[in-house]
PDB file of C-alpha atoms in Angstrom:
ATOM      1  CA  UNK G   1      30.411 -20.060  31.572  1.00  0.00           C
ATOM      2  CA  UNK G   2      28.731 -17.771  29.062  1.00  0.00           C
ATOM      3  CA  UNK G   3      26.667 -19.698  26.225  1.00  0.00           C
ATOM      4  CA  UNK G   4      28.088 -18.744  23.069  1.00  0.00           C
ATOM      5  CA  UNK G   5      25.089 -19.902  20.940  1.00  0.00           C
ATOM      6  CA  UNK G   6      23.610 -17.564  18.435  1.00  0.00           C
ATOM      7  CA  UNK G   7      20.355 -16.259  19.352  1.00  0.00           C
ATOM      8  CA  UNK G   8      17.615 -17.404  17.150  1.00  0.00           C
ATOM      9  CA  UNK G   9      15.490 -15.136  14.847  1.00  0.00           C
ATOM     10  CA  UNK G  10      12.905 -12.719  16.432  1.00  0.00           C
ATOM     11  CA  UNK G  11      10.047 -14.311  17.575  1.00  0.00           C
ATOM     12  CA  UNK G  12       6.680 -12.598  19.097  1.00  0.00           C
ATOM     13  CA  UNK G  13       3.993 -13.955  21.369  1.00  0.00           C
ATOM     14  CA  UNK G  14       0.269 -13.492  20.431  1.00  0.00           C
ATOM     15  CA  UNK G  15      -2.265 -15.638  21.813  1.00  0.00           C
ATOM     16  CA  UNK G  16      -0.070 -17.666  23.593  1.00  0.00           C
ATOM     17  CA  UNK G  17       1.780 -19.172  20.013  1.00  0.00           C
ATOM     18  CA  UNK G  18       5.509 -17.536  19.259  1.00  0.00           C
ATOM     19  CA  UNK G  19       5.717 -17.046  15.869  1.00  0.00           C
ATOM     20  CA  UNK G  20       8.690 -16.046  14.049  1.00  0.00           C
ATOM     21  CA  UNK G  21       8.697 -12.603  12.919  1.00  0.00           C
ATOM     22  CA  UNK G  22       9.351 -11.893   9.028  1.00  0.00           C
ATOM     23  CA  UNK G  23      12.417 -10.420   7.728  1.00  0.00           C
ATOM     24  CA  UNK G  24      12.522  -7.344   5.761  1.00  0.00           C
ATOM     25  CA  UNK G  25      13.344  -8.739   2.660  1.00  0.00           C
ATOM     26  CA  UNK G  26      10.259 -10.842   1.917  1.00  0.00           C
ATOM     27  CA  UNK G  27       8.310  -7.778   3.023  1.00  0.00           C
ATOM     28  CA  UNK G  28       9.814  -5.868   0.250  1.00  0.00           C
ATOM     29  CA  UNK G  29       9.517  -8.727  -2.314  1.00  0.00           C
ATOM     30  CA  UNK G  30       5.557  -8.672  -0.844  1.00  0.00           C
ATOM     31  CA  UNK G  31       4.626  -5.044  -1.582  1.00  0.00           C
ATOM     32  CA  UNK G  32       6.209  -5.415  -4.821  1.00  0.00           C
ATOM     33  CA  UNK G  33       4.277  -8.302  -6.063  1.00  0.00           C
ATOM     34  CA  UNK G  34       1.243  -7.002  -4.800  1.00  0.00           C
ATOM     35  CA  UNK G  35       2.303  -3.718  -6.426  1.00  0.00           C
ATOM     36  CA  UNK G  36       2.384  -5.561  -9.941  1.00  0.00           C
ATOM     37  CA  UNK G  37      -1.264  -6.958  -8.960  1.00  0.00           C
ATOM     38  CA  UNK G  38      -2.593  -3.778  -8.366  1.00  0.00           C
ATOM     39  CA  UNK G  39      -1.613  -1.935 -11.004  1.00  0.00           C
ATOM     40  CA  UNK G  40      -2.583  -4.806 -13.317  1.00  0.00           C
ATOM     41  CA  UNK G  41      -5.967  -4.635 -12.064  1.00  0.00           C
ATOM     42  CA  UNK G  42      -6.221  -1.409 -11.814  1.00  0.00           C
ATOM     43  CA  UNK G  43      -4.795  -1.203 -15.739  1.00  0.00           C
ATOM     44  CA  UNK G  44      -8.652  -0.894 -17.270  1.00  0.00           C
ATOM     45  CA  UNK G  45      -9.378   2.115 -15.650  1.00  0.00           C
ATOM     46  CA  UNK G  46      -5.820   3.572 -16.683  1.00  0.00           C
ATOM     47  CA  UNK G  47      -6.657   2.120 -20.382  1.00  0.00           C
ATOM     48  CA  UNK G  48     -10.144   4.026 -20.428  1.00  0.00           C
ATOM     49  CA  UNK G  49      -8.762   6.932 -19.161  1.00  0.00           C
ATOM     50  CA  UNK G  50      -6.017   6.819 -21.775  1.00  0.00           C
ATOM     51  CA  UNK G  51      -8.959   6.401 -24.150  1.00  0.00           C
ATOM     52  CA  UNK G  52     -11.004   9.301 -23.117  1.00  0.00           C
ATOM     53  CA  UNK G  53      -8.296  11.558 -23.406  1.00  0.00           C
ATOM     54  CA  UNK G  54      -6.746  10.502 -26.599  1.00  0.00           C
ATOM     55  CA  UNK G  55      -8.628  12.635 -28.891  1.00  0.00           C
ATOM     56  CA  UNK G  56      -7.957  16.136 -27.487  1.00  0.00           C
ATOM     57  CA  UNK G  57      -5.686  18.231 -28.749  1.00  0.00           C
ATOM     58  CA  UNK G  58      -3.522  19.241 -26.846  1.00  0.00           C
ATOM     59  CA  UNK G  59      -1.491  21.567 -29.473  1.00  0.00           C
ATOM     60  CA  UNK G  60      -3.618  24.234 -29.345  1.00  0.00           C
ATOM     61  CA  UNK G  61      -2.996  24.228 -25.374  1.00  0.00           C
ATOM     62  CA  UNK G  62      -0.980  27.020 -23.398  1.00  0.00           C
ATOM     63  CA  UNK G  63      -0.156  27.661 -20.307  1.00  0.00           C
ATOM     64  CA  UNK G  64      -1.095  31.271 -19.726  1.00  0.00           C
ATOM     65  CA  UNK G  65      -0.948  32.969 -15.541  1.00  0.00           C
ATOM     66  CA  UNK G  66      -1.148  29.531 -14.047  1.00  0.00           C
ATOM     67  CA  UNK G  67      -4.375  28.328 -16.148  1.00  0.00           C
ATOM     68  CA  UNK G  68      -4.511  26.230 -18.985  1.00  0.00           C
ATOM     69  CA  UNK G  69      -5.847  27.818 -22.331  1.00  0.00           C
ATOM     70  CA  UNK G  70      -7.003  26.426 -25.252  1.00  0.00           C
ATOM     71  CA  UNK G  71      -9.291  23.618 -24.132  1.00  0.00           C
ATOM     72  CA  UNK G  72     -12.750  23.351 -25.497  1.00  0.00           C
ATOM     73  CA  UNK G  73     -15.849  22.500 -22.762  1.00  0.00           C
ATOM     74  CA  UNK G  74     -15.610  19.304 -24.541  1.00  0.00           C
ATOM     75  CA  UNK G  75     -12.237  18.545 -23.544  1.00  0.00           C
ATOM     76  CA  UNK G  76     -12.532  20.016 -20.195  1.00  0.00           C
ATOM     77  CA  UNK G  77     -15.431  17.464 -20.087  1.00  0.00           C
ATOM     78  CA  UNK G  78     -13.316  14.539 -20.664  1.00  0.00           C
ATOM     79  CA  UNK G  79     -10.189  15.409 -19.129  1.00  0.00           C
ATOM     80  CA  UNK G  80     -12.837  15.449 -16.008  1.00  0.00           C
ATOM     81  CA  UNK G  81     -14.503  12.230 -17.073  1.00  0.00           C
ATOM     82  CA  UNK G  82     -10.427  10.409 -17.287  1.00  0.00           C
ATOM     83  CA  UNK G  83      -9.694  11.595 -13.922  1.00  0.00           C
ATOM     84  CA  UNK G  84     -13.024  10.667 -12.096  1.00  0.00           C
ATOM     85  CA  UNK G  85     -12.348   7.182 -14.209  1.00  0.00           C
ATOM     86  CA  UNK G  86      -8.739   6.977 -12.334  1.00  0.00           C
ATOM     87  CA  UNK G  87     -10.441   7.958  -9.073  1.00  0.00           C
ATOM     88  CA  UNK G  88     -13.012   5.157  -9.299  1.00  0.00           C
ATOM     89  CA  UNK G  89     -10.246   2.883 -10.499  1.00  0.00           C
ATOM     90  CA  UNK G  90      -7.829   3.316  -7.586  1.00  0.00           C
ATOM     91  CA  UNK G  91     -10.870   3.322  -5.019  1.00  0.00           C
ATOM     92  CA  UNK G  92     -12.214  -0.224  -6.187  1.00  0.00           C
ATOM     93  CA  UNK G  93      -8.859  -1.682  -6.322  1.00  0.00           C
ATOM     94  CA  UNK G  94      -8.026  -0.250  -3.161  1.00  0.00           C
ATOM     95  CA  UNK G  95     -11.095  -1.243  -1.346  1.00  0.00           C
ATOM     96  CA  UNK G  96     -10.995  -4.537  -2.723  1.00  0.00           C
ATOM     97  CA  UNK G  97      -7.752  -6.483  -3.488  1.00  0.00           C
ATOM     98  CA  UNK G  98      -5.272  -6.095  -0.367  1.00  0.00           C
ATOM     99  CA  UNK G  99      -8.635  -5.884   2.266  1.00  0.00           C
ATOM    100  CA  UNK G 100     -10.421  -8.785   0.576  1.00  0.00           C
ATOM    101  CA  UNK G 101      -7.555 -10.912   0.309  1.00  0.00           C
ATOM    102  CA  UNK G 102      -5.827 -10.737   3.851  1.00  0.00           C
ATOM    103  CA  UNK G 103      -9.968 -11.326   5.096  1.00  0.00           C
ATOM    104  CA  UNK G 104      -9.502 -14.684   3.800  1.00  0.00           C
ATOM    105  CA  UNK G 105     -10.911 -17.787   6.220  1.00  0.00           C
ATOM    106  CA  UNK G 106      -8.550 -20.286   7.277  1.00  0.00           C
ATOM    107  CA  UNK G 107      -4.916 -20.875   6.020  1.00  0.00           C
ATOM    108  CA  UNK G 108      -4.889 -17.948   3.833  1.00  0.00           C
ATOM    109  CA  UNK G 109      -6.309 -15.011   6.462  1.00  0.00           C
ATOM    110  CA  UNK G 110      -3.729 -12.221   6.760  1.00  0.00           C
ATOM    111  CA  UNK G 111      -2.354 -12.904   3.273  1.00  0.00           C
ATOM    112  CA  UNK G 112      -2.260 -10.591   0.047  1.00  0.00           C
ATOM    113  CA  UNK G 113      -1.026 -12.834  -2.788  1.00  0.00           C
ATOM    114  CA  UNK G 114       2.496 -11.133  -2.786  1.00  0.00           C
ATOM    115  CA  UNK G 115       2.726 -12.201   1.317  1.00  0.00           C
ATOM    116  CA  UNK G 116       1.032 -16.129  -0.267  1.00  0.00           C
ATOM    117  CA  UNK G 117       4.151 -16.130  -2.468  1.00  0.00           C
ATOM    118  CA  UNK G 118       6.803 -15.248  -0.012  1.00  0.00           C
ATOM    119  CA  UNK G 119       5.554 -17.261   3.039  1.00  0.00           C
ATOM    120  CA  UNK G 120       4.638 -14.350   5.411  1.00  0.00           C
ATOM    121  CA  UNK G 121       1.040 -13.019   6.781  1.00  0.00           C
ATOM    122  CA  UNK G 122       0.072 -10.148   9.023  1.00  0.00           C
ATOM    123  CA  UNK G 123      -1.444 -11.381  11.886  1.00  0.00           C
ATOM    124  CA  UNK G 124      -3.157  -9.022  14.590  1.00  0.00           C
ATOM    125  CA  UNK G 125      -2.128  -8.504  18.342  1.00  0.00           C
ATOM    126  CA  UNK G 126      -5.216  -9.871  19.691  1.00  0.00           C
ATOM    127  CA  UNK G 127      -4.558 -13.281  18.117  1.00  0.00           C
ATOM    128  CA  UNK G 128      -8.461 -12.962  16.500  1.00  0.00           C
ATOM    129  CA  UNK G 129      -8.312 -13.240  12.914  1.00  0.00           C
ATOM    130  CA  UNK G 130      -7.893 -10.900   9.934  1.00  0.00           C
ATOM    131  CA  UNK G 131     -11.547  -9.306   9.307  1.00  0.00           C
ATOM    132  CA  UNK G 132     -11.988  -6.891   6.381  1.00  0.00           C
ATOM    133  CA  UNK G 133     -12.230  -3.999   8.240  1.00  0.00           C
ATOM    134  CA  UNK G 134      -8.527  -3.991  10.154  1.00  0.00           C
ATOM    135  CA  UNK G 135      -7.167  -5.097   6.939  1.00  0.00           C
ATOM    136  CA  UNK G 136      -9.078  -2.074   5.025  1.00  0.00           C
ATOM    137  CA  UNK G 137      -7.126   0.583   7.636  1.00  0.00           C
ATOM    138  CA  UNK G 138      -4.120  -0.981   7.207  1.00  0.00           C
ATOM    139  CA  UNK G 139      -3.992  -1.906   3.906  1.00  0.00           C
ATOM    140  CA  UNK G 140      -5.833   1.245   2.559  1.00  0.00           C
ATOM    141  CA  UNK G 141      -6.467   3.566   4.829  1.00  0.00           C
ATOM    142  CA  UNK G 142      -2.893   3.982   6.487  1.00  0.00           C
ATOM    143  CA  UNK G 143       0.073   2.491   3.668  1.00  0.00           C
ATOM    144  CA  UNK G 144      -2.038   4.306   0.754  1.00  0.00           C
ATOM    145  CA  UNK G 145      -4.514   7.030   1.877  1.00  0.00           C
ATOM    146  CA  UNK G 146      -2.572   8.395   5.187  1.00  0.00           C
ATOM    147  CA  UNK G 147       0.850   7.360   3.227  1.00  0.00           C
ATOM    148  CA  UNK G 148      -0.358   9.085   0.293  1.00  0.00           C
ATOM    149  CA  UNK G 149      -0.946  12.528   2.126  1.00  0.00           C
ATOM    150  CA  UNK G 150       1.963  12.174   4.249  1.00  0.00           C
ATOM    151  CA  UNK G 151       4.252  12.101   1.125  1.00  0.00           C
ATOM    152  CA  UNK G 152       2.489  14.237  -2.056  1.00  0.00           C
ATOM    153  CA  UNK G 153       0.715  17.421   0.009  1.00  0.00           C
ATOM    154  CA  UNK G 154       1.838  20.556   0.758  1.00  0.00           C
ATOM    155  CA  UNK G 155       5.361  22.444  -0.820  1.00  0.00           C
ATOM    156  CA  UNK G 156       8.914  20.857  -1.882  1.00  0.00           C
ATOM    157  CA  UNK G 157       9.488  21.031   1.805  1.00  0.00           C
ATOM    158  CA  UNK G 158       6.249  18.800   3.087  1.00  0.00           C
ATOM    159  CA  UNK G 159       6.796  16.912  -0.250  1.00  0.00           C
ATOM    160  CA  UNK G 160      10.666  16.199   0.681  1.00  0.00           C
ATOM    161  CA  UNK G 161       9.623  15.550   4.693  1.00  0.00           C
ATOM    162  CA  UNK G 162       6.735  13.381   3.729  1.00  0.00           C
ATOM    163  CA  UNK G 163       8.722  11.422   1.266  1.00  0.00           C
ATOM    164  CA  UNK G 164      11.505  11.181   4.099  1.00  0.00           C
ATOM    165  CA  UNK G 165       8.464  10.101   6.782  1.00  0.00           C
ATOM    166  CA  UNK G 166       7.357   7.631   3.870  1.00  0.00           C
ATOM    167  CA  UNK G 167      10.792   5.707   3.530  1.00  0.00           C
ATOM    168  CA  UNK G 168      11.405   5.426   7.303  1.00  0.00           C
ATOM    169  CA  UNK G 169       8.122   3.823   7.905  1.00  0.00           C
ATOM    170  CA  UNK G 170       8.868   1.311   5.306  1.00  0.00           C
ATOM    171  CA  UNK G 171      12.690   0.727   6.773  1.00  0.00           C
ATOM    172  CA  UNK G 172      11.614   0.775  10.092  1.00  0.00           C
ATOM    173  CA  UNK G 173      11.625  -2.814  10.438  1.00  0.00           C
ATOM    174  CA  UNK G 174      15.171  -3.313   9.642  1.00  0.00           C
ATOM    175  CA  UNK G 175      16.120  -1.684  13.426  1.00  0.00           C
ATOM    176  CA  UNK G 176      12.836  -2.538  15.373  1.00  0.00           C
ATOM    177  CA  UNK G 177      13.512  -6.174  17.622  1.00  0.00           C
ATOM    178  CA  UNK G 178      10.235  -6.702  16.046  1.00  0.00           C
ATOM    179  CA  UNK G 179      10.446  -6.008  12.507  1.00  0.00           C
ATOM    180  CA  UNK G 180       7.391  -3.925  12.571  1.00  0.00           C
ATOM    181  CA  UNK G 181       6.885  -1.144  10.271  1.00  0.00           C
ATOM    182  CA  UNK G 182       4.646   2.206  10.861  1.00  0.00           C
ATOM    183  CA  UNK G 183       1.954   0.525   9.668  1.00  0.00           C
ATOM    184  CA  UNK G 184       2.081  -2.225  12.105  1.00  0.00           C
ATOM    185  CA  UNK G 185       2.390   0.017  15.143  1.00  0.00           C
ATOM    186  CA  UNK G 186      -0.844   2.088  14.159  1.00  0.00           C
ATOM    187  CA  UNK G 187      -2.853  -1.261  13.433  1.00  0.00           C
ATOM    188  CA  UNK G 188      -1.596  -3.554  16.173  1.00  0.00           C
ATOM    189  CA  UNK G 189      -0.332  -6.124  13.549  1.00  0.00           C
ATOM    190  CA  UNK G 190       2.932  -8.248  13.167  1.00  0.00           C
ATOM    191  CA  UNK G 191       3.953  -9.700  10.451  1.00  0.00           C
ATOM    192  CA  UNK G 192       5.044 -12.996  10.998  1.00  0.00           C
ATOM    193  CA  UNK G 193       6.658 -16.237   8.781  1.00  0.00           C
ATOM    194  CA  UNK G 194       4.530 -19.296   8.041  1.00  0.00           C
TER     195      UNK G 194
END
């Protein structure tokens, strides 16, 4: 007689543990928390941008053939100055928050404060531990450099395909047995329930 029991939820095997795989929800709820971190730290550098800016004016500007007229070598000089701010902004907080905090020792490796909150941490095929540097490509280099590209490059078409290519990476664990997601497939990673 068949067994009419309910299978459990997905589970994976690394280094000899099985670990319960996370569901998609909390990996939403993750990404948006850690969202709301980044742009909070990454708010100075948006405020001194805002504050570079703030005493062009822009009246006098046109857009004339493409090119923007009207700007003085001054304000060409700070719009320049805002932008390498933002730059240096997003590249700190990128290089910093999401690596440095899944590169954590002990209970917390493999956890950005958004994946703390929820109860869920990447954890990496191997079984080793969560080091800065796999944490860095998956974190940085692949959800918001590669991601990035994928998604704001090129024409309405490429912008329209990327953006499609974007949102099926990030739903790709709702049909995967093992709730993995784009990223997780380039880096080797799972991400797994506490």
């Amino acid at each position: 007689m068949a067994s009419l029991a309910t299978p459990g939820p997905p589970t994976v095997v690394v280094a000899g543990q099985t670990r319960l795989l996370a569901a998609w929800w909390p990996r939403v709820g993750a990404f948006l928390i850690d969202y709301l971190i980044t742009i909070a730290f990454a708010l100075p550098f948006i405020i001194a941008a805002i504050v570079i800016v703030a005493g062009i004016d822009f009246s006098a500007v046109k857009l004339v053939d493409g090119e923007l007229k009207g700007l003085s070598t001054d304000d060409q000089v700070s719009i320049g100055a805002a932008v390498l701010v933002l730059i240096a902004g997003n590249l700190l907080v990128g290089l910093t928050y999401q690596p440095l905090t899944m590169a954590r020792q002990g209970e917390q490796n493999g956890r950005t404060w958004g994946m703390q909150a929820l109860g869920i941490r990447v954890i990496r095929e191997t079984g080793q531990p969560m080091t800065y540097g796999p944490a860095l490509v998956r974190q940085f280099l692949v959800m918001g450099v590669l991601y990035g590209v994928v998604s704001g490059v090129g024409n309405a078409v490429t912008v329209i395909g990327g953006t499609v290519a974007i949102a099926l990476a990030y739903l790709w664990p709702l049909w995967d047995k093992q709730n993995r997601a784009a990223q997780d497939f380039i880096c080797s990673t799972h991400v797994v329930r506490d």
